[in-house]
XYZ file of C-alpha atoms in Angstrom:
584
model
C -54.174 -65.428 -16.520
C -51.788 -67.072 -18.993
C -52.959 -70.381 -20.408
C -49.407 -71.732 -20.606
C -46.164 -71.620 -18.640
C -42.581 -72.352 -19.557
C -41.798 -75.925 -18.497
C -38.488 -74.954 -16.892
C -40.154 -72.256 -14.815
C -42.915 -74.680 -13.823
C -40.214 -77.125 -12.703
C -38.577 -74.504 -10.505
C -41.876 -73.434 -8.993
C -42.405 -77.050 -8.017
C -39.075 -76.949 -6.193
C -40.105 -73.669 -4.544
C -43.252 -75.323 -3.221
C -41.030 -77.793 -1.349
C -39.111 -74.970 0.351
C -36.128 -74.845 -1.993
C -34.579 -71.373 -2.003
C -31.162 -72.136 -3.489
C -29.664 -74.677 -5.841
C -26.031 -75.586 -6.593
C -24.553 -76.331 -9.982
C -22.381 -75.560 -12.967
C -23.953 -74.655 -16.335
C -23.412 -76.615 -19.506
C -24.895 -76.961 -22.944
C -27.215 -79.778 -21.911
C -28.777 -77.892 -19.024
C -28.853 -74.349 -20.350
C -32.631 -74.163 -20.574
C -32.937 -74.869 -16.858
C -30.340 -72.137 -16.322
C -32.504 -69.682 -18.276
C -35.436 -70.638 -16.051
C -33.247 -70.022 -12.986
C -32.487 -66.580 -14.356
C -36.207 -65.903 -14.660
C -36.856 -67.166 -11.114
C -33.739 -65.678 -9.503
C -35.785 -63.625 -7.033
C -37.147 -66.853 -5.549
C -34.384 -69.414 -6.044
C -30.745 -68.434 -5.684
C -28.352 -70.116 -8.094
C -25.062 -70.952 -6.344
C -22.250 -71.343 -8.854
C -19.855 -73.843 -7.296
C -16.486 -74.698 -8.833
C -17.057 -78.453 -8.888
C -20.299 -80.404 -9.116
C -19.206 -82.741 -6.314
C -19.057 -79.755 -3.979
C -22.559 -78.803 -5.067
C -23.881 -82.308 -4.471
C -22.275 -82.575 -1.032
C -23.582 -79.120 -0.117
C -27.075 -80.223 -1.137
C -26.797 -83.251 1.156
C -25.720 -80.925 3.964
C -28.709 -78.670 3.259
C -31.103 -81.512 4.010
C -29.196 -82.560 7.125
C -29.256 -79.033 8.519
C -32.689 -77.765 7.509
C -34.947 -80.728 6.812
C -35.778 -79.184 3.417
C -34.677 -80.979 0.285
C -31.210 -79.998 -0.936
C -30.797 -79.655 -4.706
C -27.797 -79.687 -7.049
C -27.414 -80.125 -10.785
C -24.820 -80.959 -13.402
C -24.759 -81.174 -17.169
C -24.546 -84.389 -19.194
C -21.420 -86.544 -19.073
C -18.771 -85.287 -16.647
C -21.200 -82.955 -14.911
C -23.351 -85.972 -14.086
C -20.497 -88.189 -12.955
C -19.200 -85.448 -10.667
C -22.566 -85.531 -8.867
C -22.144 -89.238 -8.257
C -20.166 -88.882 -5.031
C -22.937 -86.824 -3.497
C -25.506 -89.441 -4.486
C -23.620 -92.187 -2.679
C -22.929 -89.972 0.304
C -26.663 -89.347 0.641
C -27.459 -93.018 0.141
C -25.075 -94.100 2.895
C -26.367 -91.545 5.417
C -29.967 -92.053 4.258
C -30.443 -88.386 3.449
C -33.098 -87.120 1.005
C -31.546 -85.023 -1.761
C -32.478 -84.134 -5.343
C -29.842 -84.269 -8.078
C -30.791 -82.942 -11.502
C -28.806 -84.124 -14.506
C -28.748 -82.481 -17.934
C -29.055 -84.480 -21.130
C -28.869 -83.834 -24.861
C -32.113 -82.864 -26.587
C -34.355 -85.833 -27.260
C -33.676 -85.785 -31.010
C -29.978 -86.407 -30.335
C -30.318 -89.029 -27.610
C -29.210 -92.627 -28.196
C -26.886 -91.609 -31.038
C -23.606 -91.496 -29.108
C -23.713 -87.725 -29.315
C -21.185 -85.503 -27.551
C -21.110 -86.179 -23.780
C -24.087 -88.499 -24.037
C -24.427 -91.637 -21.958
C -27.297 -93.491 -20.361
C -27.347 -91.842 -16.961
C -30.171 -93.721 -15.248
C -28.326 -97.040 -14.715
C -25.441 -95.135 -13.149
C -27.661 -93.602 -10.510
C -30.096 -96.438 -9.860
C -27.828 -98.159 -7.368
C -27.456 -95.066 -5.200
C -30.840 -93.522 -5.857
C -34.232 -94.360 -4.425
C -35.579 -92.866 -7.647
C -33.842 -92.333 -11.004
C -35.821 -91.323 -14.061
C -35.398 -89.505 -17.365
C -38.137 -87.000 -18.200
C -39.934 -87.966 -21.406
C -42.274 -84.993 -21.985
C -42.206 -81.326 -21.068
C -45.679 -81.635 -19.550
C -44.464 -84.297 -17.092
C -41.319 -82.411 -15.994
C -42.846 -80.688 -12.923
C -44.607 -83.904 -11.920
C -41.421 -85.994 -12.136
C -39.548 -83.538 -9.927
C -42.428 -83.543 -7.437
C -42.427 -87.349 -7.447
C -38.649 -87.434 -6.995
C -38.739 -85.223 -3.909
C -41.617 -87.152 -2.372
C -39.793 -90.462 -2.932
C -36.552 -89.043 -1.542
C -38.274 -88.094 1.710
C -40.364 -91.241 1.944
C -37.459 -93.606 1.255
C -34.664 -91.580 2.886
C -32.235 -91.281 0.000
C -31.180 -89.450 -3.149
C -33.486 -88.992 -6.111
C -32.046 -88.280 -9.552
C -33.924 -86.736 -12.467
C -32.391 -86.484 -15.944
C -33.829 -83.702 -18.092
C -33.256 -83.568 -21.869
C -32.404 -79.946 -22.514
C -35.245 -79.219 -24.943
C -37.890 -80.355 -22.444
C -37.006 -77.534 -20.031
C -37.991 -74.825 -22.526
C -41.444 -75.647 -23.850
C -44.827 -74.126 -23.201
C -47.070 -76.414 -21.180
C -50.605 -75.883 -19.817
C -50.450 -73.581 -16.812
C -53.076 -75.656 -15.031
C -51.517 -78.962 -16.083
C -49.236 -79.478 -13.102
C -49.399 -79.276 -9.334
C -47.247 -79.922 -6.290
C -47.890 -82.456 -3.537
C -45.647 -80.629 -1.042
C -48.558 -79.470 1.108
C -49.903 -83.025 1.279
C -46.704 -84.794 2.256
C -46.680 -86.283 5.743
C -44.361 -88.609 7.611
C -45.782 -91.426 9.734
C -45.643 -90.737 13.458
C -45.212 -93.667 15.807
C -46.201 -93.709 19.435
C -44.339 -95.130 22.415
C -43.740 -98.814 22.954
C -46.517 -100.838 24.548
C -46.824 -101.315 28.306
C -45.882 -104.968 27.834
C -42.717 -104.102 25.910
C -41.692 -101.426 28.400
C -42.194 -103.802 31.335
C -40.201 -106.559 29.603
C -37.356 -104.115 29.025
C -37.539 -102.743 32.574
C -37.248 -106.253 34.009
C -33.962 -106.690 32.105
C -32.730 -103.253 33.179
C -33.447 -103.993 36.856
C -31.449 -107.238 36.612
C -28.447 -105.682 34.884
C -25.283 -104.832 36.815
C -23.546 -102.745 34.160
C -26.146 -101.324 31.755
C -25.452 -98.861 28.938
C -27.816 -96.519 27.077
C -26.604 -96.247 23.478
C -28.276 -93.430 21.488
C -28.074 -92.351 17.868
C -29.577 -89.800 15.526
C -33.052 -91.154 16.231
C -32.922 -89.287 19.547
C -32.775 -85.832 17.975
C -35.097 -83.675 20.025
C -34.970 -86.114 22.947
C -31.882 -84.910 24.806
C -33.852 -84.095 27.952
C -35.417 -87.556 27.996
C -32.030 -89.242 27.451
C -30.450 -87.364 30.353
C -33.419 -87.854 32.675
C -33.475 -91.567 31.831
C -29.746 -91.865 32.510
C -30.027 -90.248 35.933
C -33.218 -92.015 36.977
C -31.965 -95.492 36.095
C -28.277 -94.738 36.808
C -27.222 -95.774 33.301
C -24.322 -94.020 31.527
C -24.817 -92.891 27.927
C -22.887 -93.613 24.738
C -23.775 -91.541 21.667
C -22.902 -92.238 18.061
C -20.392 -89.863 16.489
C -23.105 -88.539 14.161
C -25.280 -87.864 17.190
C -22.603 -85.863 19.009
C -24.599 -82.643 18.936
C -27.613 -84.112 20.735
C -26.357 -84.431 24.327
C -24.313 -81.593 25.854
C -20.612 -82.384 26.208
C -20.692 -81.631 29.928
C -23.478 -84.080 30.831
C -21.978 -86.044 33.705
C -22.352 -89.576 32.325
C -21.936 -88.939 28.593
C -19.206 -91.409 27.652
C -18.871 -90.180 24.054
C -18.818 -92.370 20.966
C -17.262 -95.798 20.500
C -14.741 -97.508 18.163
C -11.989 -95.333 16.629
C -13.699 -92.005 15.979
C -14.431 -92.201 19.632
C -13.719 -91.515 23.275
C -11.929 -93.591 25.893
C -14.844 -93.939 28.361
C -17.216 -95.333 25.709
C -14.832 -98.035 24.529
C -14.016 -99.103 28.061
C -17.665 -99.294 29.145
C -18.560 -101.397 26.111
C -16.059 -104.027 27.223
C -17.744 -104.232 30.633
C -21.461 -103.885 29.954
C -23.984 -106.694 30.428
C -27.010 -104.888 28.956
C -27.516 -102.320 26.242
C -30.562 -100.206 25.517
C -29.965 -99.313 21.856
C -32.098 -96.336 20.815
C -32.398 -94.681 17.416
C -29.203 -96.033 15.907
C -27.974 -98.342 13.153
C -24.368 -98.290 14.375
C -22.202 -99.731 11.553
C -19.409 -101.009 13.822
C -21.712 -102.935 16.135
C -20.558 -106.361 14.988
C -16.991 -105.476 15.929
C -17.691 -103.481 19.094
C -20.686 -105.068 20.860
C -20.246 -108.077 23.138
C -22.292 -110.962 21.707
C -23.595 -112.382 24.995
C -25.184 -109.293 26.560
C -28.883 -108.549 26.945
C -30.061 -106.209 24.229
C -33.087 -103.916 24.045
C -33.691 -101.947 20.855
C -35.981 -99.001 20.164
C -36.254 -97.736 16.593
C -38.850 -96.316 14.210
C -37.491 -98.320 11.264
C -38.458 -102.008 11.154
C -35.562 -102.692 8.780
C -32.997 -102.247 11.562
C -34.722 -103.975 14.475
C -32.525 -106.935 15.376
C -30.003 -106.071 12.660
C -26.930 -105.317 14.773
C -27.251 -107.733 17.700
C -29.324 -110.635 18.992
C -32.221 -108.707 20.476
C -34.213 -109.634 23.597
C -36.812 -106.863 23.365
C -37.432 -105.051 20.053
C -39.676 -101.988 20.179
C -40.912 -100.369 16.960
C -41.681 -96.913 18.309
C -40.743 -93.265 18.619
C -37.558 -92.808 20.666
C -38.583 -89.667 22.544
C -42.007 -90.983 23.522
C -40.633 -94.378 24.491
C -37.889 -92.948 26.693
C -40.488 -90.822 28.437
C -42.647 -93.893 28.974
C -39.687 -95.707 30.526
C -39.252 -92.725 32.860
C -42.961 -92.689 33.770
C -43.290 -96.428 34.348
C -39.894 -97.283 35.832
C -38.656 -97.262 39.427
C -35.941 -94.781 40.347
C -32.687 -96.664 40.858
C -30.588 -96.395 43.974
C -27.241 -94.626 43.478
C -25.147 -96.975 41.343
C -21.450 -97.717 41.811
C -21.278 -98.624 38.111
C -22.717 -95.215 37.185
C -20.374 -93.413 39.605
C -17.310 -95.189 38.228
C -18.225 -94.118 34.700
C -18.828 -90.529 35.828
C -15.335 -90.528 37.351
C -13.949 -91.959 34.121
C -15.577 -89.168 32.087
C -14.158 -86.552 34.458
C -10.673 -88.026 34.107
C -10.983 -88.168 30.292
C -12.122 -84.558 30.116
C -9.210 -83.526 32.326
C -6.806 -85.282 29.948
C -8.284 -83.492 26.942
C -8.194 -80.146 28.758
C -4.559 -80.777 29.627
C -3.763 -81.461 25.967
C -5.605 -78.322 24.847
C -3.681 -76.229 27.376
C -0.202 -77.610 26.621
C 2.301 -74.979 25.546
C 5.530 -76.982 25.459
C 6.800 -79.121 22.605
C 5.779 -79.114 18.970
C 2.418 -77.658 18.014
C -0.375 -80.225 18.089
C -4.029 -79.978 17.080
C -5.477 -79.701 20.586
C -4.652 -76.003 21.268
C -6.578 -75.067 18.118
C -9.650 -76.820 19.474
C -9.254 -74.861 22.686
C -9.569 -71.658 20.631
C -12.486 -73.018 18.606
C -14.337 -73.810 21.835
C -13.482 -70.332 23.151
C -14.847 -68.392 20.199
C -17.730 -70.705 19.273
C -21.093 -69.038 19.683
C -23.887 -70.873 21.490
C -25.634 -71.792 18.214
C -22.544 -72.233 16.015
C -22.649 -74.822 13.229
C -19.729 -77.203 12.729
C -19.067 -78.823 9.353
C -16.436 -81.486 9.969
C -14.325 -83.157 7.310
C -13.181 -86.789 7.252
C -9.911 -88.033 8.733
C -8.072 -87.319 11.969
C -10.110 -84.137 12.230
C -13.272 -86.211 12.662
C -12.051 -88.105 15.707
C -10.427 -84.993 17.159
C -13.650 -83.022 16.778
C -15.672 -85.830 18.351
C -13.404 -85.746 21.403
C -12.604 -82.061 21.789
C -15.538 -79.923 20.627
C -17.535 -78.974 23.705
C -20.901 -78.834 21.988
C -23.807 -77.659 24.122
C -26.791 -79.439 22.561
C -27.659 -76.467 20.327
C -24.706 -76.569 17.910
C -25.292 -78.683 14.793
C -22.431 -81.007 13.896
C -22.390 -82.582 10.434
C -19.988 -84.760 8.498
C -20.032 -87.614 6.007
C -20.955 -90.579 8.177
C -21.064 -94.039 6.652
C -19.485 -93.155 3.281
C -16.820 -90.956 4.909
C -16.246 -88.680 1.926
C -13.095 -86.599 2.242
C -13.685 -82.985 1.254
C -17.140 -82.755 2.816
C -16.297 -80.000 5.316
C -16.178 -77.044 2.930
C -19.431 -77.891 1.068
C -21.190 -78.381 4.383
C -20.053 -74.964 5.581
C -21.372 -73.314 2.415
C -24.733 -74.983 2.923
C -24.815 -73.954 6.582
C -24.106 -70.297 5.912
C -26.592 -70.060 3.048
C -29.369 -71.532 5.182
C -28.394 -69.800 8.438
C -26.738 -66.509 7.477
C -26.911 -65.117 11.020
C -25.177 -68.060 12.687
C -21.464 -68.690 13.100
C -20.161 -71.471 10.832
C -16.941 -73.478 11.004
C -15.317 -75.710 8.390
C -12.793 -77.964 10.139
C -10.609 -80.028 7.813
C -7.255 -81.703 7.375
C -4.799 -80.807 4.642
C -5.587 -83.972 2.661
C -9.300 -83.235 2.491
C -8.791 -79.485 2.051
C -6.696 -80.078 -1.066
C -9.600 -81.923 -2.690
C -12.031 -79.004 -2.620
C -9.964 -75.870 -2.031
C -11.090 -74.357 -5.325
C -14.475 -73.689 -3.720
C -13.053 -71.279 -1.196
C -13.818 -68.870 -4.017
C -17.494 -69.816 -3.690
C -17.397 -68.571 -0.103
C -15.745 -65.371 -1.308
C -18.028 -64.883 -4.294
C -21.203 -65.224 -2.261
C -19.821 -63.308 0.727
C -20.210 -66.205 3.153
C -18.337 -65.354 6.374
C -17.114 -68.816 7.346
C -14.198 -69.746 9.614
C -12.141 -72.360 7.775
C -9.552 -74.193 9.858
C -7.047 -76.461 8.090
C -4.993 -78.832 10.234
C -1.819 -79.334 8.163
C 0.385 -82.270 9.142
C 1.590 -83.168 5.617
C 0.166 -86.680 5.825
C -3.028 -88.671 5.567
C -2.804 -89.206 9.303
C -5.832 -91.452 9.742
C -4.471 -93.928 7.183
C -0.943 -93.555 8.485
C -2.141 -94.799 11.866
C -3.848 -97.774 10.243
C -0.596 -98.695 8.529
C 1.183 -98.496 11.875
C -1.389 -100.816 13.419
C -0.859 -103.234 10.525
C 2.898 -103.175 11.284
C 3.567 -101.813 7.807
C 5.991 -99.009 7.164
C 4.284 -95.862 5.970
C 3.611 -95.842 2.267
C 1.621 -93.508 0.024
C 0.358 -91.256 2.786
C 2.658 -88.226 2.609
C 1.354 -84.886 1.375
C 3.378 -82.017 -0.089
C 3.751 -78.921 2.014
C 1.002 -76.519 0.975
C 0.580 -72.924 2.075
C -3.188 -72.894 2.470
C -3.111 -69.293 3.669
C -1.726 -68.276 0.278
C -4.284 -70.506 -1.451
C -6.990 -68.591 0.406
C -5.447 -65.224 -0.385
C -5.216 -66.131 -4.059
C -9.003 -66.535 -4.026
C -9.674 -63.261 -2.224
C -9.852 -64.501 1.366
C -7.692 -63.604 4.346
C -5.317 -66.462 5.099
C -3.550 -66.839 8.461
C -0.739 -69.272 9.191
C -0.208 -70.547 12.733
C 3.022 -72.332 13.646
C 3.134 -71.964 17.439
C 0.785 -71.905 20.415
C 1.473 -68.234 21.152
C 0.056 -67.282 17.717
C -3.170 -69.177 18.276
C -5.335 -66.716 20.213
C -4.663 -63.733 17.977
C -5.327 -65.826 14.859
C -8.754 -66.918 16.059
C -9.575 -63.441 17.325
C -8.770 -62.139 13.853
C -11.007 -64.823 12.342
C -13.908 -63.620 14.469
C -13.197 -60.026 13.429
C -13.163 -60.946 9.730
C -16.389 -62.934 9.844
C -18.189 -60.230 11.788
C -17.178 -57.920 8.939
C -18.911 -60.313 6.526
C -15.800 -62.025 5.140
C -14.646 -65.644 5.158
C -11.252 -66.475 6.613
C -8.872 -69.437 6.608
C -6.490 -70.439 9.406
C -3.787 -72.889 8.384
C -2.592 -74.580 11.581
C 0.786 -76.247 10.949
C 0.800 -79.162 13.368
C 3.160 -81.986 14.151
C 2.291 -85.405 12.810
C 2.008 -87.008 16.245
C -0.763 -89.548 16.476
C -3.918 -88.799 18.497
C -4.343 -91.206 21.387
C -5.790 -94.466 19.967
C -8.737 -95.098 22.281
C -9.475 -98.303 20.376
C -6.053 -99.647 21.440
C -5.718 -98.412 25.008
C -2.707 -99.686 26.905
C -3.449 -98.523 30.444
C -4.875 -101.378 32.480
C -2.300 -103.032 34.812
C -4.427 -106.191 34.824
C -3.757 -106.557 31.085
C -0.339 -104.996 30.433
C 3.054 -104.864 32.114
C 4.229 -101.594 33.621
C 6.808 -100.817 30.909
C 4.198 -101.167 28.177
C 1.856 -98.866 30.082
C 4.628 -96.338 30.749
C 5.613 -96.271 27.076
C 2.000 -95.689 26.049
C 1.533 -92.896 28.581
C 4.762 -91.217 27.540
C 3.910 -91.276 23.842
C 0.418 -89.830 24.374
C 1.174 -87.466 27.306
C -1.237 -89.571 29.365
C 0.523 -89.725 32.717
C -2.694 -88.822 34.569
C -5.058 -90.919 32.450
C -6.666 -93.697 34.507
C -8.288 -96.881 33.142
C -11.945 -97.581 33.931
C -10.846 -100.688 35.822
C -9.291 -98.507 38.521
C -12.523 -96.546 39.003
C -14.488 -99.782 39.147
C -12.193 -100.996 41.943
C -12.539 -97.653 43.716
C -16.334 -98.023 43.759
C -16.327 -101.739 44.542
C -17.675 -102.875 41.167
C -16.618 -106.396 40.188
C-alpha cells in the first residue's frame, strides 16, 4: 500500500465519502491542480463543465435541495470566485448546505497583488457558515470535511479557498480521514402533553382556524391532511412547500401573499387562530393579523416566536407533533368555516381550469400549463425560475405530492430554473425534468443550454416570452408609475436553442400547443433536451393580493372592471361562501 497520496486526490475522495458524484465548475490557472485530480478520479466524480460559474453554484444548491447530499461547485481565483458569489447568497437565504471551492494563486505568490489575486475569505464570510483558506496540503482533506460538516450542521454554504500548489503535493496516505459516516442530525420528538393540550384548548375555541405549513412538514403530508379533516381546519402551504400536499386536497388553500392563491389570501383576512408548522414565512409581518391566537411548531429555536406574538411555542418535530395532535384531540363536528373554504378552493380551481382551457383571444400562459400538467409524469421534477412564472407555477401546476418543485426562495435569484434542471437530471436521470422560465430570466443563463446538450440531459425547457419583466411591471402599475426599464427585446429562443444543438419550438397560438409538447416528450424520450418558446401576451396574471371582488368592500362597477380584465366573471369571493354556510 502506498505511503503517500496526492493531496488533490485525497480531497476528492473526501468529497466522495460524503456522497458527491459530480461537481460543477470552469477550469482556470489557479485551480488546475484540482482539475488534474478530477481527471484522475473521473470514474468516481463526474466533472460538469458549465458555461458560467454562477450556473454551477446554483446547480450545486439545487443538488442539495433535491438529494440531501452536499452540492459542490468551484471557480478559479478572481472572477471565477466572484461568479460563485450569487450561489453562496442563494444558499444562505434558503438555508441550504452547499460547498463552494475557490482557486487561489500558489502560496509563494499570495499577498503580492498577483494576477487575479484578492483576499477571498472576507467576501464569503457574510454568506458562508464557514470560509477558510487552506494553509497546508496535509490539512486540505480535513478542511473540506470540516466545511461539509459545518454546512450541514449550520444549514448554509461553506467556502474553501485552495492555493493551487496545495492541491498537488504528496501527503501521508494515512494522514487524513472523513467524518461522513459519523455525521448525525439531532432528532426531536413530539411536543409535550401539556403543550398539545394548551394548543388544543385554543383550537377548540377558535371559529376560523388555519393550519399554515412550510418545508418543515416534508414527509408529513398524510398527517397534515388527516389533521385538517379531523379538526376541520383548512390548510395554507408556503410557496416553497407546494410539492408537499397534493393540489387536489379538498381544503388546500395554496400559498399566501403575491406568489399565491386567492383562497389563502382571503382566509388569512378572516382567521382568528393559526397553527404555524415548520415555516419561517418571510411575509408574515405583512400578511398575518396581529391579534389572532398563534400556535407554532418548529424544530429550530431561532424561529419560535419570530414571526408573530405566540401563545403556544412547541420546539418539536412537525410530523410527530401533528400525529400527537391527531391522537390526543377530539374529532370536530362538520365545520361551516371549513366547508366555505372548500367551496372557495373549488371555485378557484374552476377559474384556473377555465383559463387553461381558453382558446379565444391572444395567447396567454395558462394553456401552456395545461399541457405541462397533461404530459407531466407522476414523479416529474419542476425547476421553476423567478418572476411571473413563479406565481403562475404555484397556482397552475397540479402537483401530486411526489413531484419535487424547487426555485430560489428568499433570495429570488433570476436564472435559477436552468441550473436547477441540470442538477435534477444529473441526480435523477430516469425522471422527467422541466425548466420553466420567463424570457428575462432565460436570457441570463441561456448559454448553459449547451451544458444540457453536451451532457445529453433530456430536459424540457419552457420559456414564457412576453418581452417584459412582467413581475416588476405589475409592481410599477401598483405604484401608479408608468412602466419604465422593464421592456425586453424580442428574442427567438428557439433559434438560440438550435444554435447550441437543441431542438427549438416556437408556439404562437393555442392550436400549436399540444403538438409542441408532444414533440417535447418525443425528443426527451430519445435522450435529447428541447426548448419550447411560448410567445404570450403581456396581460397581467390576476393579482390575488389585490382582489376586487367583494361587494361589501367595492362598488359594482369596480368589481365588474376587475372581472372583465382578469376573465373572472365566475370567480366568487370567500365572503359569499361564508354567507352561504352561515359563517359570520
